[in-house]
Coordinates of C-alpha atoms in Angstrom, one line a residue:
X1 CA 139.4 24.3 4.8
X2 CA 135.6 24.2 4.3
X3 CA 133.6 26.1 6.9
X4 CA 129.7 24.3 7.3
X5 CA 126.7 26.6 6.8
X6 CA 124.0 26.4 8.3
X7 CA 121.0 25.6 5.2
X8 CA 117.6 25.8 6.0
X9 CA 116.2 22.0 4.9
X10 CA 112.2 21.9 4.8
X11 CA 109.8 20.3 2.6
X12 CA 108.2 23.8 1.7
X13 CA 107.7 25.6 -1.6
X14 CA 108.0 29.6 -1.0
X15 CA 108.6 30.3 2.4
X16 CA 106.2 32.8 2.7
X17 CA 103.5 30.9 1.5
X18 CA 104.4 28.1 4.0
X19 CA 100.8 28.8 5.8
X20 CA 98.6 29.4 2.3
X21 CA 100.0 26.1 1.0
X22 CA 99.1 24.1 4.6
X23 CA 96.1 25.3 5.4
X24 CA 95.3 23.9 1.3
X25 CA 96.2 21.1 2.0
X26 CA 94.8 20.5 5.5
X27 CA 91.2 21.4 3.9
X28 CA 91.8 18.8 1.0
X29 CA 92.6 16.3 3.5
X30 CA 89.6 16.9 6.3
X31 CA 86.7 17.7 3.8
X32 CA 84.8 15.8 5.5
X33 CA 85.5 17.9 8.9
X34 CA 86.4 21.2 8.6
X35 CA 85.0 24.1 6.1
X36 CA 86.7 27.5 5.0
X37 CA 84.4 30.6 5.9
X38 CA 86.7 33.1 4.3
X39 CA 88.7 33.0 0.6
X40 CA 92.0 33.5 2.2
X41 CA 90.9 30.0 4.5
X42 CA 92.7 32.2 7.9
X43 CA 89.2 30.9 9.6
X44 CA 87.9 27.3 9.4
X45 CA 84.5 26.1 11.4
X46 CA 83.8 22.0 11.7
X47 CA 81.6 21.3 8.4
X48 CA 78.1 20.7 10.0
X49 CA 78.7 24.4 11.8
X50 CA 76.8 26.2 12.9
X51 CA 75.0 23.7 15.6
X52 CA 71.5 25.5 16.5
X53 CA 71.3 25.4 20.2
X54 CA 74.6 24.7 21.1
X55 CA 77.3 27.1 22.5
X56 CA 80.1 27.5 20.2
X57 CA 83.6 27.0 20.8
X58 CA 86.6 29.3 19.2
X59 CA 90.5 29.5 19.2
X60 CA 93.1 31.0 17.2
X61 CA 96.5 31.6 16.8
X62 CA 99.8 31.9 15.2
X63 CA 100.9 29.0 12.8
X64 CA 103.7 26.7 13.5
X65 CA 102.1 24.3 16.2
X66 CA 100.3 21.5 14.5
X67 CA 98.1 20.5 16.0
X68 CA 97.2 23.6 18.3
X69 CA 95.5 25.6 17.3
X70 CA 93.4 23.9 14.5
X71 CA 93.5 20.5 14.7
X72 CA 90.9 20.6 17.5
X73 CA 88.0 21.8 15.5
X74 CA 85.5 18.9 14.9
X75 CA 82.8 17.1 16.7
X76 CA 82.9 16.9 20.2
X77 CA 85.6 19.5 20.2
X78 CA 86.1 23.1 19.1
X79 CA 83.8 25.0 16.6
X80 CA 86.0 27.3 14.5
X81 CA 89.6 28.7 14.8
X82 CA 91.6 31.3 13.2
X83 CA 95.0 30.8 11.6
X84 CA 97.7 33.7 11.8
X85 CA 101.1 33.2 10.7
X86 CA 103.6 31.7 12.1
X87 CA 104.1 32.2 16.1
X88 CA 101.8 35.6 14.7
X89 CA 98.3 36.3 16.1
X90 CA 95.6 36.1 13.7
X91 CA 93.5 39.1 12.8
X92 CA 90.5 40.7 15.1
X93 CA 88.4 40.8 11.4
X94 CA 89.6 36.7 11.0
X95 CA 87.9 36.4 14.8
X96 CA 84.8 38.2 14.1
X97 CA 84.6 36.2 10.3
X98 CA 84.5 32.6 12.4
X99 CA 82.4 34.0 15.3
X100 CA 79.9 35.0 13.2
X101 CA 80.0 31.2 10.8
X102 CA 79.6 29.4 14.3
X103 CA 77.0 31.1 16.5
X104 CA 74.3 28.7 16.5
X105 CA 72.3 31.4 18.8
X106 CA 73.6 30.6 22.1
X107 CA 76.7 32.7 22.3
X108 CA 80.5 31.8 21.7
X109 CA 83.6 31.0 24.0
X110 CA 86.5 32.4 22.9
X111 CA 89.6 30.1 24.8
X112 CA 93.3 31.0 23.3
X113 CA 96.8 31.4 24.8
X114 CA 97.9 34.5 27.1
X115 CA 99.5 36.0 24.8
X116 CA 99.9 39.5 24.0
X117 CA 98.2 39.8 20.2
X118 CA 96.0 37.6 20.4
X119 CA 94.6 38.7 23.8
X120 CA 94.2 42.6 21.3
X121 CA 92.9 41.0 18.6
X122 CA 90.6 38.5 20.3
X123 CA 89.1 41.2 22.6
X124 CA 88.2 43.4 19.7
X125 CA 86.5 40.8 18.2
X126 CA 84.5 40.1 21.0
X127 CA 83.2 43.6 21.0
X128 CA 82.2 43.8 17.6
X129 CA 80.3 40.6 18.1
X130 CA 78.6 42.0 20.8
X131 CA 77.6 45.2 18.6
X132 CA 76.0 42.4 16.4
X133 CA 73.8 41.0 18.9
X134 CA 76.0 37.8 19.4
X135 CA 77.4 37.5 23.4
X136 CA 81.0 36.1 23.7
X137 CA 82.8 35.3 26.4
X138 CA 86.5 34.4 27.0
X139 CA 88.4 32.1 29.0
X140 CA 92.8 32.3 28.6
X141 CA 94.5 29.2 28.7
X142 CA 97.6 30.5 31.6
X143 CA 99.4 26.5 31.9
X144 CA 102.8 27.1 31.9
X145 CA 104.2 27.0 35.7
X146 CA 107.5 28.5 34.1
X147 CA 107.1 31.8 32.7
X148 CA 105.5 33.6 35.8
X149 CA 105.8 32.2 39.3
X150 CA 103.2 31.9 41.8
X151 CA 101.1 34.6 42.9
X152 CA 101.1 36.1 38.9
X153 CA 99.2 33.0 37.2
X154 CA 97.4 35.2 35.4
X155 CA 100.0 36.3 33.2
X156 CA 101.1 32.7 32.7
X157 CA 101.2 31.6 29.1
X158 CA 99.6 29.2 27.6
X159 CA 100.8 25.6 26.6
X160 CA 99.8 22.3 25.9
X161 CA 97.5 22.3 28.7
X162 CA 95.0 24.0 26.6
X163 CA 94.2 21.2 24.9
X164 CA 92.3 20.3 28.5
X165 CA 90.1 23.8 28.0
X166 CA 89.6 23.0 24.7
X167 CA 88.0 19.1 25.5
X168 CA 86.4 19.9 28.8
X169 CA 84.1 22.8 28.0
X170 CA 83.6 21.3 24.4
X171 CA 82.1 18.2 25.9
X172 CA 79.9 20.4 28.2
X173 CA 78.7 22.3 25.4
X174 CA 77.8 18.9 23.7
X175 CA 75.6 18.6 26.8
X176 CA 74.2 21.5 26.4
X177 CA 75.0 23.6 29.1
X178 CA 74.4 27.4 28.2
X179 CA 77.2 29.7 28.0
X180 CA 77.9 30.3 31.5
X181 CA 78.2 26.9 32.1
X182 CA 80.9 26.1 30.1
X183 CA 83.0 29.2 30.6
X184 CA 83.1 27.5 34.1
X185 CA 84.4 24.3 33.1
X186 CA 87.0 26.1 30.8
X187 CA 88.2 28.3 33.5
X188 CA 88.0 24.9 36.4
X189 CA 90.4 23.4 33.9
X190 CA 92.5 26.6 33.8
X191 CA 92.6 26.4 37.6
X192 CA 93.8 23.1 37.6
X193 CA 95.9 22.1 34.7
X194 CA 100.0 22.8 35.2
X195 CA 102.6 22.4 32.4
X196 CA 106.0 22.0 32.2
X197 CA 108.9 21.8 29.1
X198 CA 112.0 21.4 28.6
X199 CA 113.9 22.3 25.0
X200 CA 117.0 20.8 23.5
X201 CA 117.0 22.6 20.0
X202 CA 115.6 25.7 18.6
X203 CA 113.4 25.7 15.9
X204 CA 113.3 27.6 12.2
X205 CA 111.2 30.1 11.2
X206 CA 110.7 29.3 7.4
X207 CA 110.5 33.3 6.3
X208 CA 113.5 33.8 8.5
X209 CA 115.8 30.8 7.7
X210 CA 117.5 31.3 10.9
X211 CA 117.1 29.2 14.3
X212 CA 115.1 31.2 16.7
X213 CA 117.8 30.7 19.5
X214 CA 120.8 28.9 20.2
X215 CA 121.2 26.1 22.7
X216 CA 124.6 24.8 23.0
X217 CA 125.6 20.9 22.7
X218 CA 125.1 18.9 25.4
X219 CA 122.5 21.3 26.9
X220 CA 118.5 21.6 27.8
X221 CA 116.8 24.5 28.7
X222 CA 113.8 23.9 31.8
X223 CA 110.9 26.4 30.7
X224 CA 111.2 27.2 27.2
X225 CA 108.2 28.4 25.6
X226 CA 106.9 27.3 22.2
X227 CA 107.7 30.4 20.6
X228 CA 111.3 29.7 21.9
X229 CA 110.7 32.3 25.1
X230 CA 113.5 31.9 27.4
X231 CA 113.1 29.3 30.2
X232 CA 114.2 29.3 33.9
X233 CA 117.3 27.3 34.1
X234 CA 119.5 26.3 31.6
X235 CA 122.3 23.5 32.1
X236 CA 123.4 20.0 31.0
X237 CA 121.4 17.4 29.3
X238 CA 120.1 14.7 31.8
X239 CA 119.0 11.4 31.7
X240 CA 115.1 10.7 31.0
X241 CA 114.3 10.2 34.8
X242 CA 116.0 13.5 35.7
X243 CA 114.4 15.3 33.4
X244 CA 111.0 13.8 34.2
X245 CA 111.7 14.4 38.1
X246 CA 112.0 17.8 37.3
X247 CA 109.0 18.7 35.6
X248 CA 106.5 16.7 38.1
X249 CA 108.1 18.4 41.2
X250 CA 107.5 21.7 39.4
X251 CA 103.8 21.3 38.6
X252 CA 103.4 19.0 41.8
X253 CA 104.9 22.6 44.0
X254 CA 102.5 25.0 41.9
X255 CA 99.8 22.3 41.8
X256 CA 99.2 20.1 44.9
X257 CA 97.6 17.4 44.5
X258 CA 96.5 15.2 47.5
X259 CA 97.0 11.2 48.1
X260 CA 93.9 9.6 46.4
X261 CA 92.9 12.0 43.7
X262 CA 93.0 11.3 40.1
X263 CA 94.9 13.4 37.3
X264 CA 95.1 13.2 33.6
X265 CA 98.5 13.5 32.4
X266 CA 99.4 14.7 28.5
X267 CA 103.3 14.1 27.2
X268 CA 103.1 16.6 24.5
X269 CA 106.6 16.6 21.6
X270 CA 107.3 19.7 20.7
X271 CA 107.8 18.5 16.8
X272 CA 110.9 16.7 16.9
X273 CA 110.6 14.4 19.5
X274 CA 110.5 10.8 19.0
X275 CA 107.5 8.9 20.3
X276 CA 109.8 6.5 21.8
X277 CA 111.4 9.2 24.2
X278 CA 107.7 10.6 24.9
X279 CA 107.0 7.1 26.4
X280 CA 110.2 6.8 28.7
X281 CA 108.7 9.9 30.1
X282 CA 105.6 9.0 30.6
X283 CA 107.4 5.5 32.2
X284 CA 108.9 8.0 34.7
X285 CA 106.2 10.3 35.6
X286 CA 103.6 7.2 35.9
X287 CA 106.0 5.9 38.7
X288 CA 106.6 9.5 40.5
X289 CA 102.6 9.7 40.5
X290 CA 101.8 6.7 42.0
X291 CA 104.4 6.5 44.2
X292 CA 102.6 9.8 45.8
X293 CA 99.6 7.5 45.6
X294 CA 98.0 10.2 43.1
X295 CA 96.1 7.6 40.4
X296 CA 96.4 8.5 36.3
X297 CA 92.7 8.2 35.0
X298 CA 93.5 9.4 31.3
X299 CA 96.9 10.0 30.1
X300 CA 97.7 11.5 26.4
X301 CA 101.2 10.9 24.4
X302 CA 102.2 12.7 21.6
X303 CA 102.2 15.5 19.6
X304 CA 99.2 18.4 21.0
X305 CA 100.9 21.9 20.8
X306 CA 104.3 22.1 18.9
X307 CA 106.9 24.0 17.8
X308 CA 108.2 23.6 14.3
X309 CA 110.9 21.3 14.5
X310 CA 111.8 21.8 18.4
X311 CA 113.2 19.2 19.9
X312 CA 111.8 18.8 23.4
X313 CA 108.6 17.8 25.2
X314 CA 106.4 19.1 28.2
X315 CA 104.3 17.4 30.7
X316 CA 101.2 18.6 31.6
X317 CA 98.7 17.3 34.9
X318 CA 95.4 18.2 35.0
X319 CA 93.9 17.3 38.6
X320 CA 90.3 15.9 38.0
X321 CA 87.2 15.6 40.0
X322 CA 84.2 13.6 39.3
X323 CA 82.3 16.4 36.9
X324 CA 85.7 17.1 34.9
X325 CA 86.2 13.2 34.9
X326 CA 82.9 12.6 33.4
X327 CA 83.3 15.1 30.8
X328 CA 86.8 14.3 30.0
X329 CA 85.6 10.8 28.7
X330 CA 83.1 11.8 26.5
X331 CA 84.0 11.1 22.7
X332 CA 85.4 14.0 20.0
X333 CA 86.2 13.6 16.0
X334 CA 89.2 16.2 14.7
X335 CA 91.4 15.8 12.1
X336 CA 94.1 14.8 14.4
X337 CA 92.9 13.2 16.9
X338 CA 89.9 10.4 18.2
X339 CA 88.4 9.7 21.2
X340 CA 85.6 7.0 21.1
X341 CA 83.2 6.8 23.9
X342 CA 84.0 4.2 27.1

């Protein structure tokens, strides 16, 4: 009797090149957007960087989330980014390299994910940018309701919600606005963004050839993170609406949001997620919201901050007023993504 093995089946040449060869090909694609400012291309900056006069924008992290971290770099959006391996931080050099390609003399904003190397690495290269003359400041993206509870939101990780950081203070820096300015709108996003996910499969580390986890048939887990972090509850797979319920009353308990105000909502896959499933979410949580009478101004569906080949999805609500409203709208250009102007 044959016993099945589990084989490793990716469209990848040497698995530890899996980054090198992306990152080649990404470049080749987007030209016409984004530009390599070091020979091993770990740091890319939009092409027309840097913008004299404007504040520049910078993220990093590890590999293995497409589009997070560098599909956001472009016009209207983020300046430069970093590229580490995958789910590994990037270097503090790396940070510094990009900083210095994107100051366009009116300092930097560093805004990355709570997490523990790249919080190290990113604070290092602040300092040695500030031994060069060049001020940077740093906002952490801290989303994710369900790995810290309320009281400790400041160790929260950070999710898909960060793609909210990323577009709010970008467009306030396309205004503008000096550096103070938009570290405030980063960190009013921060403040009022909540995410939530749910996982079905594990994903597979390329150099590792393993899944990161295992999640048994028939079974979800509430919480996971994108690095395959355990979650808070772990049970049977429900139905669409269940799921969906879930999530909103979560973020709506850590986030509440009165009768009347507007939100933006974002159904982010986390890589193996059919569109089609992302949208009988979204049919779900557009009912639960305006049911509470809360209003969706903007809403996003698809694929912002992944996990390999993870199948699941997470829901993120970012409550708006008018300033964050008005930004939110303004148009952006990135390899991934479009937004034209109303």
């Amino acid at each position: 009797m044959s016993q099945e093995v589990n084989v490793m089946k990716k469209f990848i040449n040497d698995p530890e090149k899996v980054v090198d060869d992306m990152l080649e090909g990404l470049l080749l694609a987007h030209a016409d957007q984004l530009k390599s400012v070091r020979s091993d291309n770990r740091a890319l900056a939009r092409i027309d960087a840097p913008v004299r006069g404007k504040v520049a924008i910078a993220t990093g992290g590890g590999s293995g989330h497409l589009p997070l971290f560098l599909g956001y770099v472009g016009k209207g959006m983020l300046d430069g980014v970093t590229v580490g391996d995958i789910f590994a931080s990037p270097s503090s050099q790396q940070m510094l390299d990009v900083t210095r390609a994107i100051h366009g003399g009116e300092g930097v904003l560093y805004i990355y994910g709570n997490y523990g190397g790249d919080v190290m690495n990113f604070d290092m290269a602040a300092e040695l940018a500030d031994l060069e003359g060049i001020r940077v400041e740093t906002v952490v993206a801290t989303d994710d309701v369900a790995s810290m509870p309320a009281g400790y939101e400041h160790q929260r990780r950070g999710v898909a919600g960060m793609f909210y950081l990323y577009k709010l203070a970008a467009a306030k820096a396309e205004q503008g606005a000096n550096l103070d300015e938009v570290k405030r709108i980063a960190e009013l996003a921060n403040a009022n963004v909540r995410t939530m996910g749910v996982a079905l499969t594990p994903c597979i580390l390329p150099a590792v050839g393993r899944p990161t986890f295992t999640i048994g048939e028939g079974e979800m887990e509430i919480g996971m993170g994108i690095h395959g972090e355990p979650g808070i509850q772990r049970g049977k797979l429900e139905s669409a609406d269940e799921v969906a319920k879930s999530l909103v009353t979560a973020i709506l308990a850590d986030l509440p949001i009165e009768q009347g105000e507007d939100v933006s909502v974002l159904i982010n896959g986390l890589g193996a997620t059919p569109l089609e499933e992302l949208y009988i979410i979204y049919r779900t949580v557009h009912k639960l919201l305006e049911e509470k009478g809360i209003k969706i101004y903007k809403r996003y569906i698809g694929e912002f901050a992944t996990s390999l080949e993870m199948t699941g999805l997470s829901v993120s609500i970012l409550r708006l007023n008018d300033e964050l409203r008005e930004l939110l709208d303004a148009p952006f250009h990135t390899p991934f993504y479009t937004q034209n102007q109303l």
